[in-house]
Amino acid sequence: MPSRTAGRAAGRAAGRRTGLGWLWLPLGLCALFLYLPILVLVAMSFNGGGSAYRWDGFSFRWYAELARDSDLIEAVVTSLGIATGATAIATVLGTLLAVGLARHTRSKMLEAAAMAPAILPDLVLAIGLLAFFYMAGIPKSALTILLAHAAFGTAFVVAVVRARLAGSDAALEEASRDLGAGGFSTFVLVTLPSIAPAVVAGALLVFTLSLDEFVIAYFTAGPTTETLPITVYAMVRTGVTPEINALATVLVLISVTVVVVAARAVRRTEKS
Amino acid sequence: MTQSTTPGVLLEVREASRSFGHVRALDSVSLTIAENEFFALLGPSGCGKTTLLRSIAGFEHPDSGAILLGGRDLLALPPNKRPVNLMFQSYALFPHLSVASNVAYGLKREKLPKAEVTQRVAEVLDTVGLQTMADRRPAQLSGGQRQRVALARAIVKRPRLLLLDEPLSALDRKVRAEMQLELKRLQHEVGITFVVVTHDQEEAMSMADRIAVLAEGRVQQVASPLELYRHPANLFVADFIGTSNLLAGPSDRERLMVRPEDARLVTPGEGTLSGTVLDTQFQGGTSTVAVEVSTLAKPFLVCEPGATAAVRGTEVGLVWDHSVVVGEGLA
């Protein structure tokens, strides 16, 4: 893309003229501060030796090790299942709740109540859910984690979608009604397309939050259910090997891919 | 279902009232609008015109009173079941749909056959001169084009009544003048009753057959533009429509109104009033002369054809051929 590179060069030239070019230094340092840990993590995943801290030459050994570790793979599958289910529930409930809050009530109390689980400390939510499941007589399992994650995930979806609705024109929905559409058609044909980017963003947020959530999962897990964070926590207690790094690198790769694909999808819907 | 008794009446508003807290947005408003009329609801912001418009469309519900369309009770119907369409001030075009899909939206809700939808969309786009823009998105259009799409989307439904909320306010001056003529032409062409809400008296005067002037939730006067201009019902209407010189009237609660074009400059001492020329403005076809009169708070304005001979600072006399007595109080 020649125009983009030209733009960048022009930007640098402008930076020199305005005397703000030195700002590249703090920017670089900040980027280093943010990404150095991830770079170290990725680099150490290719360590040939058994230590997570000392470099012993390049090797794919720990990736092979990872592929053979059935406990870890099982934990990944469990976590992905929980994250998928929690995302589905939270996205649907959170979107409907956000639309209701934005269009059918002026209550600030209800709004605060809907978003509270996102702000509450995880520990509070975890203890509360533990007590709730116990009193309701629901045995702890992967399903209880899924429900717990859906609960706090809903709050995040509400927060993201509500913000989008605040900036969108309520006249669009009135126009749809005026042109003969009922409430449901209006929601599907007009409201949903206009908030789609926020719904996608909210869903992604819930998915990633659920995937690496530890405290609530630890409290609400059944005796035999192990999510990825719980398994990794147990592994780290018996000593860190570069296998963890290999696992983390794979997760980073998946996250980056998902975020890039979603960002592109959102940009496409926004353009149109 | 009440039957309307007057033939030719399309819309009848009977003593509609609506309050928001302490504010009376509509205070016992009664109006009738005839078939094929170009009607304007005119007033300053907060006068209740928008509340009335939204009540007819179905997005507000009066606390009391009735709104009948062709004798049928409108208030019993939700907005999507009313044979009335609204062109929104913001146009409210669906950003994710093309021009053609925006226009087809309302027809598809009526479950019309595909061929008929396509044909009617093509026809209406032709009427508003946008046939080449059918595949564009609203974001790719100019303000004037967007307004035409909003208009096409509403008239394609063939409503009995089209409501237009401040239809020209988002356009720049030149396009606005063009669209005024265009709206009149379209109303004539499609044969739909238009009700325009506006705060711009020039806009209402140049387009409407009849105008209802509203203030503080009440109808001040309903009349033709000429009638409003020549015989305003009260001081509010006189002041809101056009420019006027207001002088002391026959009683405490009345004033004498003189339009600038009804007044002339004469030699000092010969006029009804006299004063000093404060300023002259040349507008091309006419000139406006502002005369400072010691007994008046505001300068007396005189509109003269062509260029004026008046010189700033000189003494002049003032006479007029026509004046109207107007009451001070609001209706």
XYZ file of C-alpha atoms in Angstrom:
603
model
C 0.000 0.000 0.000
C 2.092 2.915 -1.274
C -0.266 5.647 0.011
C -0.090 4.333 3.567
C 3.742 4.249 3.622
C 3.800 7.714 2.080
C 1.466 8.894 4.851
C 3.709 7.422 7.506
C 6.789 9.077 6.034
C 4.932 12.388 5.895
C 3.927 11.896 9.536
C 7.556 11.382 10.534
C 8.592 14.475 8.574
C 5.864 16.485 10.300
C 7.107 15.139 13.657
C 10.594 16.474 12.882
C 9.224 19.869 11.893
C 7.044 20.297 14.991
C 9.850 19.113 17.291
C 7.703 16.304 18.652
C 9.840 13.534 17.124
C 11.358 12.723 20.538
C 7.924 11.340 21.563
C 8.877 8.185 19.650
C 11.226 7.362 22.549
C 8.613 7.165 25.375
C 6.264 5.438 22.933
C 8.915 2.820 22.214
C 9.651 2.341 25.922
C 5.946 1.881 26.699
C 5.602 -0.664 23.897
C 8.662 -2.492 25.224
C 7.204 -2.485 28.757
C 3.941 -3.968 27.431
C 5.318 -6.516 25.003
C 8.690 -7.594 26.427
C 7.089 -10.205 28.758
C 5.197 -11.696 25.821
C 8.328 -11.728 23.654
C 10.293 -13.492 26.423
C 7.449 -15.969 26.830
C 7.370 -16.769 23.127
C 11.168 -17.000 22.883
C 11.448 -19.352 25.863
C 8.827 -21.687 24.374
C 11.489 -22.691 21.822
C 14.002 -23.494 24.594
C 15.667 -26.887 24.129
C 16.426 -27.318 27.847
C 14.134 -28.127 30.777
C 14.299 -24.736 32.476
C 11.848 -21.920 31.861
C 14.547 -19.413 32.809
C 17.823 -20.598 31.173
C 18.303 -20.734 27.372
C 19.641 -24.106 26.131
C 19.353 -23.795 22.341
C 16.445 -23.773 19.863
C 13.972 -26.657 19.740
C 10.303 -27.512 19.077
C 10.550 -30.117 21.870
C 7.987 -28.508 24.187
C 5.393 -28.159 21.427
C 5.671 -31.914 20.878
C 5.446 -32.401 24.632
C 2.327 -30.202 24.705
C 0.645 -32.215 21.936
C 1.136 -35.399 23.981
C -0.122 -33.943 27.306
C -3.667 -35.340 27.440
C -4.516 -33.665 30.802
C -3.661 -30.271 29.425
C -5.534 -30.861 26.162
C -8.560 -31.996 28.130
C -8.389 -28.786 30.191
C -8.205 -26.714 26.992
C -11.269 -28.498 25.601
C -13.181 -27.957 28.891
C -12.248 -24.265 28.967
C -13.197 -23.730 25.317
C -16.556 -25.420 25.943
C -17.268 -23.262 28.992
C -16.167 -20.100 27.203
C -18.355 -20.882 24.180
C -21.459 -21.621 26.268
C -20.955 -18.636 28.569
C -20.398 -16.361 25.563
C -23.589 -17.561 23.868
C -25.738 -16.987 26.980
C -24.090 -13.689 27.960
C -24.273 -12.238 24.433
C -27.986 -12.931 24.005
C -29.017 -11.848 27.511
C -26.633 -8.879 27.622
C -27.773 -7.538 24.239
C -31.471 -7.790 25.101
C -30.854 -6.238 28.515
C -28.885 -3.361 26.992
C -31.641 -2.626 24.447
C -34.254 -2.706 27.203
C -32.210 -0.363 29.390
C -31.502 2.046 26.552
C -34.961 2.198 24.994
C -37.547 1.318 27.592
C -36.454 2.751 30.937
C -34.786 5.831 32.324
C -33.823 4.119 35.586
C -30.162 4.689 36.444
C -30.559 2.189 39.315
C -31.455 -0.669 36.980
C -28.566 0.247 34.747
C -26.083 0.240 37.624
C -27.494 -3.068 38.854
C -27.104 -4.640 35.403
C -23.454 -3.658 35.171
C -22.460 -4.296 38.807
C -21.149 -7.869 38.303
C -18.520 -6.453 35.932
C -17.194 -4.135 38.631
C -17.569 -6.355 41.726
C -14.379 -8.137 42.820
C -14.310 -11.671 41.401
C -13.888 -13.038 44.889
C -17.228 -11.588 46.049
C -19.016 -13.033 43.028
C -17.269 -16.389 43.485
C -18.274 -16.742 47.157
C -21.807 -15.608 46.402
C -22.198 -18.098 43.559
C -20.680 -20.891 45.663
C -23.238 -20.265 48.413
C -26.035 -19.974 45.831
C -25.217 -23.270 44.099
C -24.920 -24.988 47.489
C -28.283 -23.692 48.748
C -30.018 -24.407 45.427
C -28.677 -27.943 45.612
C -26.911 -27.712 42.240
C -23.860 -30.004 42.190
C -20.701 -28.207 41.116
C -19.508 -29.140 37.646
C -18.397 -27.589 34.377
C -21.982 -26.385 34.019
C -21.840 -24.332 37.236
C -18.667 -22.608 35.964
C -20.426 -21.936 32.660
C -23.394 -20.330 34.443
C -21.090 -18.292 36.680
C -19.123 -17.009 33.698
C -22.350 -16.235 31.816
C -23.483 -14.162 34.815
C -20.508 -11.799 34.896
C -20.171 -11.946 31.103
C -23.713 -10.592 30.713
C -22.678 -7.488 32.646
C -19.754 -6.883 30.269
C -21.949 -7.290 27.189
C -24.498 -4.849 28.675
C -21.750 -2.284 29.272
C -20.369 -2.502 25.722
C -23.717 -2.650 23.860
C -25.324 0.026 26.064
C -22.534 2.449 25.153
C -23.127 1.825 21.446
C -26.887 2.326 21.799
C -26.347 5.628 23.601
C -24.567 6.923 20.500
C -27.114 5.556 18.019
C -30.154 7.418 16.768
C -33.429 6.195 18.317
C -35.173 7.795 15.312
C -33.988 4.823 13.216
C -36.218 2.509 15.224
C -39.088 4.986 15.067
C -38.630 5.225 11.298
C -38.883 1.449 11.057
C -42.112 1.462 13.086
C -43.427 4.333 11.003
C -42.805 2.357 7.821
C -44.955 -0.498 9.095
C -42.552 -2.805 10.957
C -43.576 -4.334 14.275
C -41.369 -4.398 17.368
C -39.655 -7.698 16.564
C -38.976 -6.874 12.888
C -37.568 -3.522 13.960
C -35.187 -5.204 16.406
C -33.938 -7.729 13.845
C -33.826 -5.446 10.789
C -32.705 -2.134 12.290
C -31.491 -2.301 15.904
C -29.355 -5.428 15.598
C -27.435 -4.347 12.459
C -26.646 -0.993 14.059
C -25.249 -2.524 17.254
C -23.602 -5.550 15.601
C -20.019 -4.312 16.098
C -20.650 -3.828 19.828
C -22.310 -7.237 20.122
C -19.285 -8.871 18.456
C -16.891 -6.912 20.690
C -18.863 -7.887 23.803
C -18.905 -11.543 22.804
C -15.127 -11.542 22.227
C -14.568 -9.904 25.589
C -16.653 -12.524 27.390
C -14.917 -15.348 25.509
C -11.405 -14.240 26.447
C -12.379 -13.323 30.021
C -13.960 -16.751 30.509
C -11.004 -18.559 28.974
C -8.468 -17.335 31.546
C -10.777 -16.687 34.517
C -9.376 -18.385 37.615
C -11.010 -17.265 40.883
C -14.671 -17.887 40.038
C -13.853 -21.116 38.182
C -11.817 -22.358 41.162
C -14.744 -21.756 43.542
C -17.505 -23.146 41.335
C -15.657 -26.087 39.731
C -16.709 -29.660 40.489
C -14.126 -32.020 42.042
C -13.131 -33.443 38.657
C -13.563 -30.417 36.387
C -10.328 -28.689 35.556
C -10.310 -25.583 33.404
C -7.107 -24.442 31.733
C -6.154 -21.835 34.367
C -6.739 -24.345 37.168
C -4.560 -26.981 35.441
C -1.807 -24.475 34.697
C -1.894 -23.287 38.302
C -1.395 -26.879 39.460
C 1.468 -27.381 36.960
C 3.245 -24.219 38.043
C 3.184 -25.344 41.670
C 5.257 -28.402 40.794
C 7.763 -26.378 38.755
C 7.587 -24.355 35.562
C 8.732 -26.041 32.329
C 8.818 -24.425 28.883
C 5.710 -26.516 28.095
C 3.720 -23.727 29.789
C 5.433 -21.227 27.468
C 4.528 -23.321 24.441
C 0.911 -23.452 25.622
C 0.869 -19.698 26.253
C 2.324 -19.014 22.810
C -0.413 -21.078 21.172
C -3.045 -19.146 23.185
C -1.500 -15.797 22.200
C -1.617 -16.864 18.558
C -5.297 -17.866 18.845
C -6.240 -14.626 20.661
C -4.460 -12.414 18.138
C -6.100 -14.252 15.242
C -9.577 -13.963 16.778
C -9.134 -10.260 17.568
C -7.816 -9.435 14.078
C -10.613 -11.362 12.360
C -13.250 -9.719 14.587
C -11.788 -6.235 14.099
C -11.927 -6.743 10.326
C -15.528 -7.971 10.516
C -16.503 -4.958 12.614
C -14.790 -2.549 10.253
C -16.617 -4.104 7.321
C -20.042 -3.729 8.988
C -19.200 -0.155 10.014
C -18.154 0.823 6.513
C -21.381 -0.420 5.014
C -65.209 4.823 15.237
C -66.582 8.342 14.995
C -67.665 9.526 11.582
C -66.336 12.878 10.521
C -69.190 15.125 9.422
C -67.343 17.657 7.286
C -66.628 16.458 3.734
C -63.122 17.126 2.429
C -61.640 17.038 5.914
C -58.818 14.512 6.174
C -57.390 15.057 9.639
C -59.204 16.347 12.645
C -57.522 17.099 15.955
C -60.060 17.608 18.740
C -58.966 19.299 21.960
C -55.729 17.347 22.201
C -53.755 17.988 25.388
C -50.429 16.614 26.559
C -48.338 17.538 29.572
C -44.768 16.645 30.448
C -44.534 17.280 34.177
C -45.499 20.928 34.615
C -45.067 21.795 30.943
C -48.224 21.787 28.849
C -46.875 20.838 25.441
C -50.369 20.720 23.941
C -53.175 22.690 25.530
C -56.538 21.740 24.066
C -55.408 21.940 20.433
C -58.098 21.660 17.749
C -57.367 21.697 14.022
C -58.771 20.392 10.766
C -56.660 19.672 7.725
C -58.255 19.193 4.313
C -57.549 16.549 1.661
C -54.577 17.473 -0.555
C -53.685 20.455 1.560
C -50.129 21.630 2.174
C -50.400 22.514 5.842
C -47.719 23.983 8.131
C -47.408 23.877 11.917
C -45.350 26.954 12.718
C -43.943 28.145 16.013
C -40.831 28.703 18.095
C -39.131 25.724 19.756
C -41.146 24.383 22.659
C -44.476 25.571 21.226
C -45.841 22.025 20.978
C -45.625 21.565 17.209
C -43.342 18.539 17.455
C -45.505 16.927 20.144
C -48.535 17.348 17.875
C -46.655 15.858 14.922
C -45.455 12.891 16.984
C -48.976 12.370 18.311
C -50.309 12.099 14.760
C -47.489 9.669 13.845
C -48.098 7.618 16.996
C -44.893 8.190 18.973
C -46.654 10.323 21.583
C -50.084 9.838 23.069
C -52.207 12.841 24.084
C -53.473 12.769 27.684
C -56.905 13.732 26.392
C -58.643 14.640 23.137
C -58.965 12.811 19.839
C -57.177 12.599 16.502
C -59.247 11.369 13.564
C -58.074 10.561 10.063
C -60.910 10.388 7.563
C -63.251 9.900 10.505
C -61.241 6.969 11.942
C -59.747 7.141 15.421
C -55.962 7.243 14.953
C -55.060 7.045 18.627
C -56.267 3.440 18.834
C -53.606 2.353 16.302
C -49.863 1.759 16.912
C -47.491 3.769 14.659
C -46.920 0.823 12.301
C -50.656 0.495 11.617
C -51.374 4.177 10.861
C -51.881 5.241 7.216
C -49.538 8.136 7.969
C -45.811 8.471 7.331
C -43.243 10.733 8.882
C -40.133 12.205 7.342
C -37.734 12.604 10.263
C -35.696 15.731 10.853
C -32.512 13.629 10.913
C -33.931 11.662 7.916
C -33.274 8.446 9.930
C -32.075 6.562 6.851
C -30.953 3.025 7.632
C -27.163 3.258 7.264
C -26.669 -0.443 6.540
C -29.100 -0.490 3.607
C -28.730 0.869 0.077
C -30.922 3.699 -1.205
C -33.199 1.212 -2.998
C -33.465 -1.029 0.089
C -34.251 1.969 2.289
C -37.094 2.917 -0.035
C -38.286 -0.690 -0.351
C -38.304 -1.210 3.445
C -41.850 -0.018 4.023
C -43.257 -1.855 0.986
C -41.674 -5.135 2.088
C -43.405 -4.758 5.468
C -46.706 -4.669 3.565
C -45.736 -8.060 2.080
C -46.259 -6.816 -1.487
C -45.130 -9.009 -4.408
C -41.444 -8.552 -5.272
C -42.156 -7.276 -8.783
C -44.470 -4.564 -7.445
C -41.910 -3.484 -4.825
C -39.176 -3.193 -7.465
C -41.433 -1.249 -9.806
C -42.698 1.195 -7.175
C -39.168 1.796 -5.845
C -37.933 2.554 -9.371
C -40.875 4.893 -9.981
C -40.425 6.892 -6.795
C -36.642 7.171 -7.251
C -37.401 8.545 -10.689
C -39.832 11.073 -9.178
C -37.209 12.417 -6.777
C -34.443 12.237 -9.406
C -32.287 9.588 -7.727
C -32.603 6.701 -10.204
C -28.816 6.526 -10.642
C -28.183 6.391 -6.880
C -30.208 3.225 -6.129
C -27.198 1.139 -5.088
C -25.442 3.776 -2.975
C -25.391 3.807 0.803
C -26.801 6.871 2.624
C -23.263 7.789 3.773
C -22.261 8.251 0.115
C -24.923 10.885 -0.571
C -25.050 14.659 -0.117
C -27.466 16.244 2.360
C -29.954 17.149 -0.366
C -29.844 13.642 -1.824
C -30.362 12.090 1.611
C -33.420 14.223 2.066
C -34.805 13.032 -1.268
C -34.296 9.412 -0.175
C -36.131 10.097 3.110
C -38.952 11.677 1.130
C -39.065 8.814 -1.374
C -39.105 6.262 1.443
C -42.151 7.958 2.969
C -44.193 8.699 -0.174
C -43.639 5.265 -1.720
C -46.008 3.936 0.965
C -48.728 6.182 -0.526
C -49.816 7.427 2.901
C -52.996 9.475 3.248
C -50.971 12.011 5.184
C -47.268 12.798 5.068
C -45.724 14.464 8.099
C -42.460 16.359 7.587
C -40.461 17.321 10.683
C -38.324 20.409 9.958
C -37.674 19.031 6.451
C -35.230 21.715 5.326
C -33.361 22.552 8.529
C -30.360 20.315 7.801
C -29.734 21.817 4.354
C -27.659 24.830 3.436
C -29.359 27.991 2.188
C -29.160 27.410 -1.545
C -30.314 23.796 -1.467
C -33.099 24.817 0.912
C -34.597 27.268 -1.567
C -34.450 24.596 -4.278
C -36.081 21.991 -2.040
C -38.924 24.363 -1.086
C -40.001 24.457 -4.720
C -39.337 20.746 -5.100
C -41.516 19.828 -2.110
C -44.392 21.891 -3.476
C -44.050 20.296 -6.898
C -43.952 16.811 -5.362
C -46.967 17.426 -3.174
C -48.886 18.485 -6.240
C -47.615 15.535 -8.261
C -48.252 12.723 -5.763
C -51.491 14.197 -4.423
C -50.740 13.456 -0.766
C -51.681 15.797 2.083
C -48.493 17.295 3.553
C -48.134 18.558 7.116
C -44.832 20.357 7.680
C -43.505 21.285 11.098
C -41.164 24.267 11.048
C -39.872 27.153 13.142
C -38.952 29.101 10.002
C -41.776 31.461 9.055
C -40.366 32.133 5.584
C -40.364 28.406 4.860
C -43.964 28.010 6.041
C -45.113 31.122 4.144
C -43.527 30.077 0.846
C -44.795 26.485 0.842
C -48.025 26.095 2.778
C -51.626 26.611 1.711
C -52.556 27.188 5.330
C -50.508 27.689 8.469
C -51.311 27.046 12.119
C -49.221 29.286 14.375
C -48.599 27.680 17.770
C -47.242 29.160 20.994
C -47.109 27.678 24.471
C -49.072 24.615 23.395
C -52.011 26.563 21.991
C -53.136 27.408 18.468
C -52.829 31.168 18.001
C -54.249 31.377 14.504
C -54.962 29.129 11.522
C -55.036 30.972 8.205
C -53.509 31.329 4.754
C -50.055 32.949 4.614
C -51.578 36.170 3.219
C -54.251 36.327 5.907
C -51.667 35.725 8.665
C -49.502 38.474 7.254
C -52.267 41.028 6.708
C -54.495 40.239 9.672
C -52.537 38.608 12.496
C -54.812 37.514 15.337
C -52.523 38.815 18.041
C -49.183 40.440 18.775
C -47.389 37.090 18.884
C -48.443 36.213 15.327
C -47.739 39.753 14.096
C -44.235 39.609 15.532
C -43.494 36.037 14.454
C -44.598 36.428 10.830
C -42.516 38.874 8.816
C -41.275 42.241 10.057
C -43.602 44.689 11.745
C -43.589 48.128 13.346
C -45.641 48.120 16.542
C -47.095 51.412 17.735
C -49.378 52.384 20.601
C -52.909 51.086 19.973
C -56.409 52.341 20.772
C -56.365 50.636 24.202
C -53.866 49.311 26.759
C -54.152 45.741 25.566
C -53.956 46.526 21.842
C -51.220 47.712 19.491
C -51.190 49.199 16.019
C -49.145 47.188 13.480
C -47.643 48.715 10.323
C -45.774 46.522 7.826
C -42.571 48.182 6.495
C -43.803 48.068 2.861
C -47.022 49.925 3.824
C -45.058 52.912 5.140
C -43.495 55.794 3.183
C -41.023 58.559 3.923
C -42.304 62.142 3.519
C -40.930 65.610 4.245
C -40.496 66.309 7.974
C -43.611 67.635 9.679
C -45.990 66.183 7.077
C -46.049 62.634 8.451
C -48.001 60.924 11.234
C -44.672 60.411 12.989
C -41.278 61.975 12.516
C -37.759 60.881 13.268
C -34.114 60.675 12.170
C -32.774 58.244 9.561
C -30.546 55.817 11.485
C -29.430 53.544 8.685
C -30.268 52.464 5.131
C -29.826 48.983 3.693
C -29.897 48.221 -0.029
C -31.254 44.724 -0.773
C -31.381 44.838 -4.568
C -35.086 45.004 -5.390
C -35.877 46.979 -2.277
C -34.219 49.149 0.356
C -34.926 49.218 4.069
C -34.694 52.495 5.956
C -34.468 52.450 9.755
C -35.880 55.608 11.342
C -35.313 56.472 14.976
C -38.545 57.826 16.480
C -38.310 59.329 19.979
C -41.567 57.739 21.174
C -40.673 54.187 20.031
C -38.324 51.686 21.669
C -37.221 50.138 18.360
C -36.401 51.922 15.070
C -39.342 52.230 12.638
C -38.604 50.252 9.462
C -39.686 51.445 6.032
C -39.332 49.268 2.944
C -38.934 51.239 -0.295
C -38.789 49.865 -3.856
C -35.381 50.124 -5.523
C -32.689 52.374 -4.094
C -33.703 54.868 -1.409
C -33.068 58.633 -1.493
C -32.975 58.802 2.302
C -29.709 60.084 3.804
C -28.470 58.982 7.192
C -28.896 61.591 9.910
C -31.604 63.629 8.141
C -35.051 64.359 9.563
C -37.992 62.557 7.877
C -41.724 62.176 8.298
C -43.541 58.801 8.268
C -46.964 57.911 6.806
C -48.663 54.578 6.062
C -51.532 53.370 3.883
C -52.501 50.363 5.927
C -52.410 49.409 9.604
C -53.997 46.709 11.766
C -54.986 46.701 15.399
C -53.695 43.572 17.157
C -54.393 42.259 20.657
C -51.471 41.757 23.036
C -52.462 38.547 24.810
C -51.794 35.002 23.593
C -54.737 32.865 22.561
